[in-house]
Every structure is written in structure tokens, then in C-alpha cells.
Tab-separated table of C-alpha atoms in Angstrom:
chain	number	residue	atom	x	y	z
A	1	MET	CA	163.897	91.430	87.902
A	2	ARG	CA	166.319	88.574	87.512
A	3	VAL	CA	166.341	84.905	86.568
A	4	MET	CA	167.809	82.365	88.980
A	5	GLY	CA	169.291	79.149	87.602
A	6	LEU	CA	169.549	76.076	89.825
A	7	ASP	CA	171.567	72.892	89.428
A	8	VAL	CA	170.124	70.623	92.102
A	9	GLY	CA	172.261	67.723	93.246
A	10	SER	CA	172.029	65.329	96.154
A	11	ARG	CA	174.710	67.177	98.168
A	12	THR	CA	174.727	70.715	96.776
A	13	ILE	CA	172.614	73.214	94.862
A	14	GLY	CA	174.460	75.364	92.357
A	15	VAL	CA	172.958	78.842	92.041
A	16	ALA	CA	173.432	81.196	89.088
A	17	MET	CA	171.891	84.639	88.706
A	18	SER	CA	171.176	86.742	85.653
A	19	ASP	CA	171.978	90.400	85.382
A	20	GLU	CA	169.080	92.850	85.633
A	21	LEU	CA	168.730	92.984	81.830
A	22	ARG	CA	168.595	89.174	81.694
A	23	LEU	CA	171.369	89.069	79.110
A	24	THR	CA	173.966	87.048	81.004
A	25	ALA	CA	174.142	84.833	84.061
A	26	GLN	CA	176.998	84.149	86.424
A	27	SER	CA	177.560	81.595	89.115
A	28	LEU	CA	176.497	83.050	92.446
A	29	LYS	CA	177.129	80.349	95.043
A	30	THR	CA	176.930	76.691	95.908
A	31	ILE	CA	174.568	75.769	98.703
A	32	ALA	CA	175.617	72.773	100.790
A	33	ARG	CA	172.394	70.833	101.290
A	34	LYS	CA	171.252	70.286	104.861
A	35	THR	CA	167.545	69.739	105.364
A	36	PRO	CA	164.872	70.486	102.747
A	37	GLU	CA	163.579	73.302	104.966
A	38	ASP	CA	167.034	74.878	105.327
A	39	ASP	CA	167.676	74.590	101.580
A	40	LEU	CA	164.394	76.304	100.715
A	41	LYS	CA	164.929	78.984	103.356
A	42	GLU	CA	168.326	79.879	101.879
A	43	LEU	CA	166.889	79.944	98.354
A	44	ALA	CA	163.982	82.135	99.502
A	45	ALA	CA	166.447	84.625	100.991
A	46	LEU	CA	168.334	84.818	97.673
A	47	ILE	CA	165.084	85.206	95.728
A	48	HIS	CA	164.095	88.191	97.844
A	49	GLN	CA	167.610	89.680	97.927
A	50	PHE	CA	167.975	89.669	94.132
A	51	ASP	CA	164.306	90.306	93.240
A	52	VAL	CA	164.042	87.062	91.253
A	53	SER	CA	161.033	86.786	88.946
A	54	GLN	CA	161.792	83.430	87.324
A	55	ILE	CA	163.597	80.246	88.335
A	56	VAL	CA	165.106	77.765	85.882
A	57	VAL	CA	166.038	74.305	87.173
A	58	GLY	CA	168.311	71.937	85.281
A	59	LEU	CA	166.725	68.568	84.534
A	60	PRO	CA	169.157	65.674	84.065
A	61	ARG	CA	168.359	63.227	81.276
A	62	ASN	CA	169.712	59.851	80.307
A	63	MET	CA	171.926	59.560	77.238
A	64	ASN	CA	168.887	58.479	75.188
A	65	GLY	CA	166.901	61.544	76.284
A	66	THR	CA	164.595	59.804	78.750
A	67	LEU	CA	164.051	60.880	82.339
A	68	GLY	CA	165.775	58.715	84.907
A	69	GLU	CA	165.654	58.346	88.676
A	70	GLN	CA	167.532	61.583	89.367
A	71	ALA	CA	165.209	63.554	87.072
A	72	GLU	CA	162.198	62.189	88.952
A	73	LYS	CA	163.750	63.391	92.226
A	74	ILE	CA	164.308	66.841	90.723
A	75	LEU	CA	160.706	67.052	89.476
A	76	LYS	CA	159.471	66.184	92.967
A	77	TRP	CA	161.810	68.819	94.444
A	78	ILE	CA	160.483	71.429	91.989
A	79	LYS	CA	156.918	70.770	93.181
A	80	THR	CA	158.055	71.351	96.766
A	81	LEU	CA	159.794	74.562	95.691
A	82	GLU	CA	156.649	75.786	93.919
A	83	LYS	CA	154.523	75.177	97.003
A	84	THR	CA	157.017	76.917	99.283
A	85	ILE	CA	158.115	79.931	97.261
């Protein structure tokens, strides 16, 4: 089982994947965002293809460590991902 890392932006989603031993991770692909449904469908296909057991999503913070507008969008997106996957 592998760990998938996601860097969610407004235009793209960066995807990284761990090796099977979970020792290292490498960049896998960049998903050009279309619709939320298309984005989640493509992620679901990768999850099944690579037998992903855990997903880690980067959370952007302000310079003072607080959560800003973009972080709030990411948290909302994570909830959608949890409901879908």
C-alpha cells in the first residue's frame, strides 16, 4: 500500500506517490483541473491503480502560521474528497 501526496492549487493538482515500502516519494503527475467531478474521478483512478492507503494534502499557511483563504478552500476540498473517495 502506498501514500499519495497532493498539492492542490486553483489550476492544477500535483500528485506524488510513495514507493511500496513508504520510504520515498516521487512526483507522479500534474492534473490540470477541470471540474470538481473530473478532478476526483482522475484521483480515484490513481488511488485504485496504485493501491493507495493514505492521502496527504499540503495545507498552505500564512507567514505567521495562520490559515488563510486558500487554506480554507483546501480544507473544504478535503471534505469533498473524503465524501467521494
